[in-house]
PDB file of N, CA and C in Angstrom:
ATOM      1  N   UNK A   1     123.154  24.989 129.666  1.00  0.00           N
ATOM      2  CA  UNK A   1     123.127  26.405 129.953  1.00  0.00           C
ATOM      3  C   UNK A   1     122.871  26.657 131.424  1.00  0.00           C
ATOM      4  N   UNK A   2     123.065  27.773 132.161  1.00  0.00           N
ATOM      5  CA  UNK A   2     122.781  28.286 132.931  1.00  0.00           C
ATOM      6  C   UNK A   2     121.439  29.061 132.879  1.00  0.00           C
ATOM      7  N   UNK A   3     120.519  28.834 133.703  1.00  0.00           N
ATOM      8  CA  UNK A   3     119.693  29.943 134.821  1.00  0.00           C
ATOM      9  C   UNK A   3     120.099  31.217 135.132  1.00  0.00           C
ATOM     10  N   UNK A   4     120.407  32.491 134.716  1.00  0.00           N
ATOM     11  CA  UNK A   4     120.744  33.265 135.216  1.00  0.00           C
ATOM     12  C   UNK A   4     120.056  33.574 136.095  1.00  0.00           C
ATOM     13  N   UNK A   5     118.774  33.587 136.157  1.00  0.00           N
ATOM     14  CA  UNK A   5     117.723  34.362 137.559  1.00  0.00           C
ATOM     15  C   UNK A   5     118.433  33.473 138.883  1.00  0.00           C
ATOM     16  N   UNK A   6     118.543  32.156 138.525  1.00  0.00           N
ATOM     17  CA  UNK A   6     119.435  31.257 139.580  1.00  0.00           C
ATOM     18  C   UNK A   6     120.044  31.293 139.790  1.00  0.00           C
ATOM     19  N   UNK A   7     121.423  31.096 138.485  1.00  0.00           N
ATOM     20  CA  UNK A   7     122.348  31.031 138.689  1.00  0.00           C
ATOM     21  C   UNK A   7     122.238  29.361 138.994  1.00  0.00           C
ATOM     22  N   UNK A   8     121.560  28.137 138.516  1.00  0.00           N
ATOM     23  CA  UNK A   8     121.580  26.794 138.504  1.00  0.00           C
ATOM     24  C   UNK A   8     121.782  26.682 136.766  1.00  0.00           C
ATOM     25  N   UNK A   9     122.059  25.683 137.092  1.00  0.00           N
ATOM     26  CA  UNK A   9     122.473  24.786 135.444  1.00  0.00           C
ATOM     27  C   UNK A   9     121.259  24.441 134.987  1.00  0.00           C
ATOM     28  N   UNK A  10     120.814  24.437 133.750  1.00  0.00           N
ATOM     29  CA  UNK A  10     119.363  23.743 132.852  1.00  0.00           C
ATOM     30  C   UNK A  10     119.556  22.445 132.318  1.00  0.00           C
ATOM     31  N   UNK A  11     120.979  21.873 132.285  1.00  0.00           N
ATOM     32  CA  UNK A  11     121.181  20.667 131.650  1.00  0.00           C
ATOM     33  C   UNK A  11     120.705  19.358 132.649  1.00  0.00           C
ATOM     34  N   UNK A  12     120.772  18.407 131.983  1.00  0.00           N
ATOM     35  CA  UNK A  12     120.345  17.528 132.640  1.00  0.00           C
ATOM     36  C   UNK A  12     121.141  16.980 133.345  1.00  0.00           C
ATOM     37  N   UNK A  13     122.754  17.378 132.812  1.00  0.00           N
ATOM     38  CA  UNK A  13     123.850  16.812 133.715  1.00  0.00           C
ATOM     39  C   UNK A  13     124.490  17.633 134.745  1.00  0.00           C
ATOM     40  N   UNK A  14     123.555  18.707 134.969  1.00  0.00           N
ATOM     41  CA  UNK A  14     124.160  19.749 135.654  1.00  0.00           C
ATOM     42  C   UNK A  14     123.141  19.599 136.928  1.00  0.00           C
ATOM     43  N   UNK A  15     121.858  19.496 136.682  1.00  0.00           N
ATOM     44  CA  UNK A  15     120.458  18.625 137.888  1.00  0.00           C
ATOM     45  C   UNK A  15     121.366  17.710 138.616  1.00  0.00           C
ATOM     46  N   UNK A  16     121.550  16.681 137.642  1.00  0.00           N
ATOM     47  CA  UNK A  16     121.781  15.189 138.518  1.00  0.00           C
ATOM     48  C   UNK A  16     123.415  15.856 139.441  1.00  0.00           C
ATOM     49  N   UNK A  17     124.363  16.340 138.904  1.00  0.00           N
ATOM     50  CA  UNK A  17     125.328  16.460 139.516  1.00  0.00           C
ATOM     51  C   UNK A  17     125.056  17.322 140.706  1.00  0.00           C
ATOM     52  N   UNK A  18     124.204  18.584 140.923  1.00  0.00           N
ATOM     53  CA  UNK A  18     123.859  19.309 141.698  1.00  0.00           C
ATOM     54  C   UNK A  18     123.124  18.218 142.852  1.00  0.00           C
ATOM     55  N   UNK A  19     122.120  17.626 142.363  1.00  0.00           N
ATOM     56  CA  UNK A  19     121.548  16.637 143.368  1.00  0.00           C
ATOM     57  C   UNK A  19     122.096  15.706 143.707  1.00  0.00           C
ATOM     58  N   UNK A  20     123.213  14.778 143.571  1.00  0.00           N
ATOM     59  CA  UNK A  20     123.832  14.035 144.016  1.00  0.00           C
ATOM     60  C   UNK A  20     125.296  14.920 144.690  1.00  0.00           C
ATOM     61  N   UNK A  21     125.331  16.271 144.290  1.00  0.00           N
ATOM     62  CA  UNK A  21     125.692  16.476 145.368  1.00  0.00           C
ATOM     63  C   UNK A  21     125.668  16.796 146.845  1.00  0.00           C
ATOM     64  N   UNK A  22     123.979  17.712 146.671  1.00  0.00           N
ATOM     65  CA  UNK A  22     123.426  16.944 147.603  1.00  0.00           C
ATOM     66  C   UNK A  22     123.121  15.966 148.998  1.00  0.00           C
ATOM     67  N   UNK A  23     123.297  15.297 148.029  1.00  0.00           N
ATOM     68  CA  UNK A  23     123.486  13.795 148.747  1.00  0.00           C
ATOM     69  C   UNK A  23     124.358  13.484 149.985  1.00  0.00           C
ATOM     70  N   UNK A  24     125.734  14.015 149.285  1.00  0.00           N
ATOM     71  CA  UNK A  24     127.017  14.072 149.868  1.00  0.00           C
ATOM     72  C   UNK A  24     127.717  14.901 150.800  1.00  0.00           C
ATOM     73  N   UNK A  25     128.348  14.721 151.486  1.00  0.00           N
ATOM     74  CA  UNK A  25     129.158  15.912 152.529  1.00  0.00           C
ATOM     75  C   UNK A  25     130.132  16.393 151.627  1.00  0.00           C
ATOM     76  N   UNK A  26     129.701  17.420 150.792  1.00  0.00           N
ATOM     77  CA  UNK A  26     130.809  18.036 149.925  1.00  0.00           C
ATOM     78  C   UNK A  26     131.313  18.999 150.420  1.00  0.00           C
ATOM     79  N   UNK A  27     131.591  19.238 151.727  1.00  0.00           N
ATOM     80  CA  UNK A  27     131.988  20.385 152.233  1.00  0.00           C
ATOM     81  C   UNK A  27     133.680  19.783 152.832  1.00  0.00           C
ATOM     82  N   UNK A  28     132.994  18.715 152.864  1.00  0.00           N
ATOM     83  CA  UNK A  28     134.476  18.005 153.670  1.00  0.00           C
ATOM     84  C   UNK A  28     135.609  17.439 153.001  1.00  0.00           C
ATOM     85  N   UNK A  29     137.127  16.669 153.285  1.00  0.00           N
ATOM     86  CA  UNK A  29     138.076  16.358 152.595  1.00  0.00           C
ATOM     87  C   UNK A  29     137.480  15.266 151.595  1.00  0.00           C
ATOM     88  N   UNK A  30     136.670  14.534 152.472  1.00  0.00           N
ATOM     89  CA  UNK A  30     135.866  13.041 151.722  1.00  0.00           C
ATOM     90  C   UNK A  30     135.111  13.280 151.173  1.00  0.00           C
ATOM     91  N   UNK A  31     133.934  14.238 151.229  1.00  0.00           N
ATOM     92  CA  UNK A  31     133.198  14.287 150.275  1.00  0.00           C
ATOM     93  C   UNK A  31     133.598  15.001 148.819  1.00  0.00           C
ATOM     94  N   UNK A  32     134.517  16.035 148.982  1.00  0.00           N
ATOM     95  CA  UNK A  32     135.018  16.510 147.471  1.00  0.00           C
ATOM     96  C   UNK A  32     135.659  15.824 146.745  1.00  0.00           C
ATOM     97  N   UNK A  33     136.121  14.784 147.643  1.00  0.00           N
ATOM     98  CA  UNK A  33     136.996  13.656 146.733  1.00  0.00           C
ATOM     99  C   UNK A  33     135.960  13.022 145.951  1.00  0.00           C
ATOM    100  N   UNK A  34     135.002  12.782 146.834  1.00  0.00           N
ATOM    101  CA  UNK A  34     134.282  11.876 146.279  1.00  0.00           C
ATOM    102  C   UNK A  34     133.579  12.483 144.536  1.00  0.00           C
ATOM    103  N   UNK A  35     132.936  13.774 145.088  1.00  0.00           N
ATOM    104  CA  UNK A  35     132.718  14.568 144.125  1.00  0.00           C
ATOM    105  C   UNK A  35     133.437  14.778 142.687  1.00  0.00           C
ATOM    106  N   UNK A  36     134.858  14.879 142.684  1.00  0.00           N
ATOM    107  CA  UNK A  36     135.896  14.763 142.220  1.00  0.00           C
ATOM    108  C   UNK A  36     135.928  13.309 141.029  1.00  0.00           C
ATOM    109  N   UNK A  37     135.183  12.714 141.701  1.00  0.00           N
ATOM    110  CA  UNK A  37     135.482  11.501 141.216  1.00  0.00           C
ATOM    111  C   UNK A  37     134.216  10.749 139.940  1.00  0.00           C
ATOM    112  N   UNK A  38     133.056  12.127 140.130  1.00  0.00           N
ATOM    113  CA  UNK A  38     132.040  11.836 139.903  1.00  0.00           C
ATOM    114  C   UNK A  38     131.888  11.976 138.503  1.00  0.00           C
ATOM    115  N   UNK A  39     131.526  11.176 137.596  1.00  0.00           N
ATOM    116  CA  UNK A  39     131.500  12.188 136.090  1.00  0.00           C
ATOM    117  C   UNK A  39     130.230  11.830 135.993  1.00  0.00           C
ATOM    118  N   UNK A  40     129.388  12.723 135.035  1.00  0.00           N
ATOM    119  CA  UNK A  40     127.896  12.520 134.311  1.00  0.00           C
ATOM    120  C   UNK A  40     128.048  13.205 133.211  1.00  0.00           C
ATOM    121  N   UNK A  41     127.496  12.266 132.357  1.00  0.00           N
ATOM    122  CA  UNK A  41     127.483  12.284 130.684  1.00  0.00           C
ATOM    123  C   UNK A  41     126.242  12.752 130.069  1.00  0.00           C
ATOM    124  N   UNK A  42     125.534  13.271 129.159  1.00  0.00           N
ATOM    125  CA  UNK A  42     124.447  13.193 128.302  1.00  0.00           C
ATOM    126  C   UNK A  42     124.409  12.278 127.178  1.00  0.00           C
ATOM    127  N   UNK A  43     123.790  11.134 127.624  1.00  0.00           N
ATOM    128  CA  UNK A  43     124.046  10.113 125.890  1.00  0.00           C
ATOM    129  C   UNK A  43     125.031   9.219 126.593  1.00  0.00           C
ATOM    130  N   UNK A  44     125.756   8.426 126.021  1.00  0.00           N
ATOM    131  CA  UNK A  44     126.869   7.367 126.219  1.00  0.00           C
ATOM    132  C   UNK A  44     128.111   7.945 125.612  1.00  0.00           C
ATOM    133  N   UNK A  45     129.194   9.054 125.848  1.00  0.00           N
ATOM    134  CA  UNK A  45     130.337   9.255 125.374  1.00  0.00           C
ATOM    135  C   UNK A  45     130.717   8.274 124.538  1.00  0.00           C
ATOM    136  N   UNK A  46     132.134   8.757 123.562  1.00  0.00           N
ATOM    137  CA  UNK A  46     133.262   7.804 122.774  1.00  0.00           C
ATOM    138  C   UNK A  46     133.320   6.550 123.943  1.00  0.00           C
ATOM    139  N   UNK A  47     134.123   7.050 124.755  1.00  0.00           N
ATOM    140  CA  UNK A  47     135.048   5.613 125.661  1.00  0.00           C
ATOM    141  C   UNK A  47     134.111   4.672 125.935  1.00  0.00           C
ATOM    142  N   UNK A  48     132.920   5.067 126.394  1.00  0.00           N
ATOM    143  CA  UNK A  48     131.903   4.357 127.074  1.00  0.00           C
ATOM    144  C   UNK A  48     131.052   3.370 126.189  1.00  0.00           C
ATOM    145  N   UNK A  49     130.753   4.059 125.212  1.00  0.00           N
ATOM    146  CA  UNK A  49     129.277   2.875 124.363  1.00  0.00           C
ATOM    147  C   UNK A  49     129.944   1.708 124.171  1.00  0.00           C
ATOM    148  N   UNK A  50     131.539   1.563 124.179  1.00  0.00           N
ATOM    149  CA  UNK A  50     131.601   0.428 123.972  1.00  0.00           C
ATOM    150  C   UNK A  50     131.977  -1.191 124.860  1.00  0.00           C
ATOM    151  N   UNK A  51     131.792  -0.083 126.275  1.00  0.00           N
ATOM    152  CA  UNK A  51     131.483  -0.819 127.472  1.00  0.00           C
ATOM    153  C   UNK A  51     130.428  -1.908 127.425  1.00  0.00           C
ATOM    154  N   UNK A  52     130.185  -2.967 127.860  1.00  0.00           N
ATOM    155  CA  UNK A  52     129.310  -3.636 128.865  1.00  0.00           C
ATOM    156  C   UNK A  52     128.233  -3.223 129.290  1.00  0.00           C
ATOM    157  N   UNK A  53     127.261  -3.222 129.446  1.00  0.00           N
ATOM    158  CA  UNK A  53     125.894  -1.751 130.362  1.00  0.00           C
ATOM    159  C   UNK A  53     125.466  -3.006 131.040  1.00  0.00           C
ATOM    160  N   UNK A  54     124.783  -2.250 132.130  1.00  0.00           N
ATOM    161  CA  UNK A  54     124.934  -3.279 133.155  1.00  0.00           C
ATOM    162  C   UNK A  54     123.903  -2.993 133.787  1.00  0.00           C
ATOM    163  N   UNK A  55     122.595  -4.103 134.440  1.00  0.00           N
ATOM    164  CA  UNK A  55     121.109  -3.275 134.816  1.00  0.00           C
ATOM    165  C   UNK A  55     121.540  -3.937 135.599  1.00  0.00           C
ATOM    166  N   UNK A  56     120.894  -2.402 136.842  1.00  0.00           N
ATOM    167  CA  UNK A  56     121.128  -2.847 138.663  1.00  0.00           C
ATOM    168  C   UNK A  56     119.297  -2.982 138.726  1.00  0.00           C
ATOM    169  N   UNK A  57     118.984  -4.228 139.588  1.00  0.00           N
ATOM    170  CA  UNK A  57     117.766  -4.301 139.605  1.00  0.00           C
ATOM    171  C   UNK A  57     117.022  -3.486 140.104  1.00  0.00           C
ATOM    172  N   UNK A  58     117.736  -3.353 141.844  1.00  0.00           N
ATOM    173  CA  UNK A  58     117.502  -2.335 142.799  1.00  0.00           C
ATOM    174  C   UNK A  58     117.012  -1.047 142.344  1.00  0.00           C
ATOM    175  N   UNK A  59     117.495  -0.444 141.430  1.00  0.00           N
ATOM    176  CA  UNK A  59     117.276   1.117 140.971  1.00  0.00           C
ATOM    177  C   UNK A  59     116.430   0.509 139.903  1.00  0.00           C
ATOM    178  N   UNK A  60     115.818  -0.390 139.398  1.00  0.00           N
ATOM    179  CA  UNK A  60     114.895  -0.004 138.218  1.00  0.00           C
ATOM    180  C   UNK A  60     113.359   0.949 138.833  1.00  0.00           C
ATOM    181  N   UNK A  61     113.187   1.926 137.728  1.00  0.00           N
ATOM    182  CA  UNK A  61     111.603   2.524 138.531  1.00  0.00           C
ATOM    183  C   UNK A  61     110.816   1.148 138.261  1.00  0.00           C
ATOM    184  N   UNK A  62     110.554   0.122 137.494  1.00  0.00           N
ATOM    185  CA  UNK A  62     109.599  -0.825 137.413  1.00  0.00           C
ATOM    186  C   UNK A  62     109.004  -1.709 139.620  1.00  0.00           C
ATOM    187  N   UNK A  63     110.337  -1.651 139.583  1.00  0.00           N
ATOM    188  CA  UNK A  63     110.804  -2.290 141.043  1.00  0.00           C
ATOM    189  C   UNK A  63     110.644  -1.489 142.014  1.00  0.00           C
ATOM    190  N   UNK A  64     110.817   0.205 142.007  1.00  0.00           N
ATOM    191  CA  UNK A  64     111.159   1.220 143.050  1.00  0.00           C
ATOM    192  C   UNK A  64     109.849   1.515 143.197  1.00  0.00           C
ATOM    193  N   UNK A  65     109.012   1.661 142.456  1.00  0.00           N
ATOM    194  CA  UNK A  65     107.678   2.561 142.692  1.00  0.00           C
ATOM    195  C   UNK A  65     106.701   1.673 142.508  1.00  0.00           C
ATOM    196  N   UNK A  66     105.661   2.063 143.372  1.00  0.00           N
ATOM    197  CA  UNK A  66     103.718   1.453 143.396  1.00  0.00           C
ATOM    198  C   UNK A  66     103.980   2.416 142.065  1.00  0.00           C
ATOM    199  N   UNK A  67     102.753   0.865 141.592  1.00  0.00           N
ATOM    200  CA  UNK A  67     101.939   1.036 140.621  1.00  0.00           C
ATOM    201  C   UNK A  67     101.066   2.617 140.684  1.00  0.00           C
ATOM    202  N   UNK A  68     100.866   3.569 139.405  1.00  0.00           N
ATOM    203  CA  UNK A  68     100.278   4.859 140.102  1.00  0.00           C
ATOM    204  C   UNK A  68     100.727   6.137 140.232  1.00  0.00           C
ATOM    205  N   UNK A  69     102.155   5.606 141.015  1.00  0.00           N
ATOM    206  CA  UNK A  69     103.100   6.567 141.257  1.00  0.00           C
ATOM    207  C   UNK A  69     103.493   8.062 139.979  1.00  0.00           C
ATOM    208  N   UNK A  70     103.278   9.154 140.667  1.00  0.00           N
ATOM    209  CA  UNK A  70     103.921  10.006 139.652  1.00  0.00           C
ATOM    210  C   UNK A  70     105.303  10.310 139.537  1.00  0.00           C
ATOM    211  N   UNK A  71     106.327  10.317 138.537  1.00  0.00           N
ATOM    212  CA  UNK A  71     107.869  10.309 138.537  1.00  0.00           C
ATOM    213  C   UNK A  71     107.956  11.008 137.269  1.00  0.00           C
ATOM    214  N   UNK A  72     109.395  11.658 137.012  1.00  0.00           N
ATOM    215  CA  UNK A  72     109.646  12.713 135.946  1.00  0.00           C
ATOM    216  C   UNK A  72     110.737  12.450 135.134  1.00  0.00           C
ATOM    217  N   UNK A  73     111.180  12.126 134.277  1.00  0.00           N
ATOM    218  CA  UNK A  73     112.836  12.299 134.053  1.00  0.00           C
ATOM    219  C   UNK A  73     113.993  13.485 133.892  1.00  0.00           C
ATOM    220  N   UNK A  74     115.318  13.313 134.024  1.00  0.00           N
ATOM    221  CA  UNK A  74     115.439  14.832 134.182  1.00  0.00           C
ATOM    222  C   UNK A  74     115.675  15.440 132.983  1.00  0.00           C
ATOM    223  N   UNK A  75     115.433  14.764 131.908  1.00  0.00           N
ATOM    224  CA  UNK A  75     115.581  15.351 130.701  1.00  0.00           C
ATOM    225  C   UNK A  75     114.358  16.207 130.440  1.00  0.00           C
ATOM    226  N   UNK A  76     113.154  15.791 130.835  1.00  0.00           N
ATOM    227  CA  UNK A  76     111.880  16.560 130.629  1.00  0.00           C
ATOM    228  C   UNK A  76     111.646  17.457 131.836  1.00  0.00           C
ATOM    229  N   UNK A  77     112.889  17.514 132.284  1.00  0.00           N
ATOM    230  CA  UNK A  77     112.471  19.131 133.353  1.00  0.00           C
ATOM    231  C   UNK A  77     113.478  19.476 133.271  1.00  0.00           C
ATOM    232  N   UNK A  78     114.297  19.238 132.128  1.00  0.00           N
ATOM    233  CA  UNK A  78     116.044  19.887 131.816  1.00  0.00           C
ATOM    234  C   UNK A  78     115.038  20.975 130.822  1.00  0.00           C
ATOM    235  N   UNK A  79     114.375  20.427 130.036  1.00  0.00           N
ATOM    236  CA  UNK A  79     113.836  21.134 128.541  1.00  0.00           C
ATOM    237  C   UNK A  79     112.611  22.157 129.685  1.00  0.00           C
ATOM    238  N   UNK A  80     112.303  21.770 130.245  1.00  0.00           N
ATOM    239  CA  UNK A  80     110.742  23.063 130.870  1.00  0.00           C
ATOM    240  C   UNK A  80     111.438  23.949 131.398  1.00  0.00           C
ATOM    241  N   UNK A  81     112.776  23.619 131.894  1.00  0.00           N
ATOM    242  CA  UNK A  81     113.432  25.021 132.411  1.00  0.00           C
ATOM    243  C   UNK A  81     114.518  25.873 131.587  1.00  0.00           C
ATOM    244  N   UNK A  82     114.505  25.296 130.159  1.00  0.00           N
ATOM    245  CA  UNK A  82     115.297  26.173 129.196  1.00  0.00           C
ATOM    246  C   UNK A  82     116.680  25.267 128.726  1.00  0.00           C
ATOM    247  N   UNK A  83     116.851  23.890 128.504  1.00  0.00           N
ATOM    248  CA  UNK A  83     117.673  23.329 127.686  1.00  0.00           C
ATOM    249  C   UNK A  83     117.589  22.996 126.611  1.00  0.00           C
ATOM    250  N   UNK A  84     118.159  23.382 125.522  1.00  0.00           N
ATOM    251  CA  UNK A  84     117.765  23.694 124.386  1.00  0.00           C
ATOM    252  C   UNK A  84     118.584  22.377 123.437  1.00  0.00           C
ATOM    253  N   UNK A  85     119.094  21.755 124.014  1.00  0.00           N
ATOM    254  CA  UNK A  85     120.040  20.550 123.520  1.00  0.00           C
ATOM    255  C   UNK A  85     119.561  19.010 123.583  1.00  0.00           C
ATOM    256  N   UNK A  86     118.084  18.700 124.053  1.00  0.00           N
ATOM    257  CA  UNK A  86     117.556  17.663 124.516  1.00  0.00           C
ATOM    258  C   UNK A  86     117.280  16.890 122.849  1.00  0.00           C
ATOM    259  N   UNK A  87     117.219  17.604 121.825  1.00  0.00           N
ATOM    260  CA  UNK A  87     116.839  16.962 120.391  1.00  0.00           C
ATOM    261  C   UNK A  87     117.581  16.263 119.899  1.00  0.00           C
ATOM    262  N   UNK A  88     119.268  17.487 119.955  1.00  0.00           N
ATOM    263  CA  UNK A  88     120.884  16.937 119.333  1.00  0.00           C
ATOM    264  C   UNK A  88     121.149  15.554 120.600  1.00  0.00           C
ATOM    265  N   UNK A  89     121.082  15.545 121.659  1.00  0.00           N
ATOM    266  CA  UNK A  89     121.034  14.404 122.326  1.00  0.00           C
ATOM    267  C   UNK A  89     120.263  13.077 121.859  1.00  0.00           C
ATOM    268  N   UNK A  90     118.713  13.208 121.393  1.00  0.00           N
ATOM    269  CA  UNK A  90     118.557  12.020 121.215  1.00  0.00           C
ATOM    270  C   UNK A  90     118.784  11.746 119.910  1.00  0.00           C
ATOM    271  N   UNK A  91     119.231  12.734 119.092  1.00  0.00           N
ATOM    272  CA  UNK A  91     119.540  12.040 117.548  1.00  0.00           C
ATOM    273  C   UNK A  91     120.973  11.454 117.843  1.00  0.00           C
ATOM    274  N   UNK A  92     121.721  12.046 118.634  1.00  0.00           N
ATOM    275  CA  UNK A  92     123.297  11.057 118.553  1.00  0.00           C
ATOM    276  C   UNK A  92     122.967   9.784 119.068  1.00  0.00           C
ATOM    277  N   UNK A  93     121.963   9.860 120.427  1.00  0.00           N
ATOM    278  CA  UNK A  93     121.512   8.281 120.685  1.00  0.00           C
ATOM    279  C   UNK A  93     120.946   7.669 120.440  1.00  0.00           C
ATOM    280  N   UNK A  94     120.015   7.991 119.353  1.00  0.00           N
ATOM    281  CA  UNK A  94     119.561   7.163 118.122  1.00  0.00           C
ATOM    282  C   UNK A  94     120.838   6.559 117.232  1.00  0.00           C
ATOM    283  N   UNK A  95     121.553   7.285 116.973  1.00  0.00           N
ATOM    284  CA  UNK A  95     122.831   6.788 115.563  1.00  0.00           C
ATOM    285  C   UNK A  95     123.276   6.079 117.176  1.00  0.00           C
ATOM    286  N   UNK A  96     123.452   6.253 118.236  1.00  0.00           N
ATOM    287  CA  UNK A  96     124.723   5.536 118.812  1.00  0.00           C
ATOM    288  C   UNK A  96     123.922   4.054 118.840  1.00  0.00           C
ATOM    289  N   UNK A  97     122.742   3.710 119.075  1.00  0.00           N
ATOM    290  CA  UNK A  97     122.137   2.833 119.134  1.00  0.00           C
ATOM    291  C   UNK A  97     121.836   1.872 117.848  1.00  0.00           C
ATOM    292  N   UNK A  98     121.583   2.912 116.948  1.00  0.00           N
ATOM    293  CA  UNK A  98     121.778   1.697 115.100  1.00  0.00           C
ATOM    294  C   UNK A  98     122.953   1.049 115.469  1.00  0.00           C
ATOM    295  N   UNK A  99     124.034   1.788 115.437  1.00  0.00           N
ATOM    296  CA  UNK A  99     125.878   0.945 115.353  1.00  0.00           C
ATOM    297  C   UNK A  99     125.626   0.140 116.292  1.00  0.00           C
ATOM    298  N   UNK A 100     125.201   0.424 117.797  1.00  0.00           N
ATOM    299  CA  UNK A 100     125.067  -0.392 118.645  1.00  0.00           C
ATOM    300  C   UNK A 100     124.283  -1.717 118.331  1.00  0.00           C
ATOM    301  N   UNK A 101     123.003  -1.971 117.519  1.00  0.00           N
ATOM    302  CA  UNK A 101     122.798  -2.721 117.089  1.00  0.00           C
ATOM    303  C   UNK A 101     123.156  -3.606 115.653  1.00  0.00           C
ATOM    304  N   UNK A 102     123.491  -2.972 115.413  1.00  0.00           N
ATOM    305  CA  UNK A 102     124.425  -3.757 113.748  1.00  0.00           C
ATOM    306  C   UNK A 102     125.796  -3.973 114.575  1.00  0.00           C
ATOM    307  N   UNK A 103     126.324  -3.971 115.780  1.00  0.00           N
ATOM    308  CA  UNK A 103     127.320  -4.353 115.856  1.00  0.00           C
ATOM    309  C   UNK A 103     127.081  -6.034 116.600  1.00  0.00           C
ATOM    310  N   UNK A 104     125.934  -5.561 117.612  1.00  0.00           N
ATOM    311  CA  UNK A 104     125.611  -6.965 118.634  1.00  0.00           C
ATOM    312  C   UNK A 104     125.091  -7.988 117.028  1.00  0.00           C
ATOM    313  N   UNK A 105     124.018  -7.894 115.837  1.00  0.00           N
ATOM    314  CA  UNK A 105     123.799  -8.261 115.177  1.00  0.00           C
ATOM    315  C   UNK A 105     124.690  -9.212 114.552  1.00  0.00           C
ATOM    316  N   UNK A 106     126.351  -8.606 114.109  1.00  0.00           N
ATOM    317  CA  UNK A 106     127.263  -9.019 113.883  1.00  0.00           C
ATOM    318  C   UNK A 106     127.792  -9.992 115.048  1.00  0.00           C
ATOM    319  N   UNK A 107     128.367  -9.473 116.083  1.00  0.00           N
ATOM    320  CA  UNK A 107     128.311 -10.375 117.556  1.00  0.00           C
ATOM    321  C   UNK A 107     127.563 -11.869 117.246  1.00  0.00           C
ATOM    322  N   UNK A 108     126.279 -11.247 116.957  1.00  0.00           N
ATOM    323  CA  UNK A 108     125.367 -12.747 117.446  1.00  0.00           C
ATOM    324  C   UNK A 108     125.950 -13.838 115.807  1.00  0.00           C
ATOM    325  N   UNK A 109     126.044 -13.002 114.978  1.00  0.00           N
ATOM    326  CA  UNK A 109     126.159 -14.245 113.589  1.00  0.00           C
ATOM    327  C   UNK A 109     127.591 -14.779 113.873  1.00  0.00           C
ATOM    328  N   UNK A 110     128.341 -13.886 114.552  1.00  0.00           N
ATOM    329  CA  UNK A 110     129.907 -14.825 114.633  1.00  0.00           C
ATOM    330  C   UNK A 110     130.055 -15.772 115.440  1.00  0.00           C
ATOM    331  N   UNK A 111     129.292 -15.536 116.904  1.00  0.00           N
ATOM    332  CA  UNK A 111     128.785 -16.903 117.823  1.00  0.00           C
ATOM    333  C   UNK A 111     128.200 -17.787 117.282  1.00  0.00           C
ATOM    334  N   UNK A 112     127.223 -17.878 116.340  1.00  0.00           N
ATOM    335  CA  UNK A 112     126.418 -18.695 116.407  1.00  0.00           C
ATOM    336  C   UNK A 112     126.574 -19.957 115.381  1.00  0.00           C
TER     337      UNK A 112
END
């Protein structure tokens, strides 16, 4: 949803895209491309769950932050500012994660 007093997005994929744009010279030929190019999901889409996932060490918070440190996720400041979809999200990634595991389960008995 939208913020109307803002006029900003409440979703969590609407934060990260706003802030990584950000980031970027989106004003210019290169940066809208780049923008353009950007997708963000809630959950793991169809095409995707059945990708590969892939941990970058560099970005883990375990690695990024002193011990101490205070940090937020943006799902829990998607919901304090009025997203009302944070529940239906983790029940699909709960079910996406059973299949996900009864499938590696299967995986591991055919290797082994």
């Amino acid at each position: 949803g939208i913020n109307a007093e803002y006029g900003v997005s409440t979703q969590s994929t609407g934060i990260l895209w706003r802030t990584i744009r950000g980031m970027i010279p989106h004003k210019t030929q290169r940066g809208m491309e780049a923008l353009n190019r950007l997708k963000v999901f809630e959950g793991i889409p169809a095409p995707y769950d059945k990708t590969k996932r892939m941990v970058i060490p560099s970005a883990l918070r375990v690695l990024r932050l002193k011990p101490g440190r205070r940090y937020a996720s943006v799902g829990r400041i998607s919901r304090e500012v009025g997203w009302k979809y944070g529940d239906v999200v983790e029940k699909l990634e709960a079910k996406r994660k059973e299949k996900s595991a009864a499938y590696f389960q299967a995986k591991k008995k055919l290797n082994a």
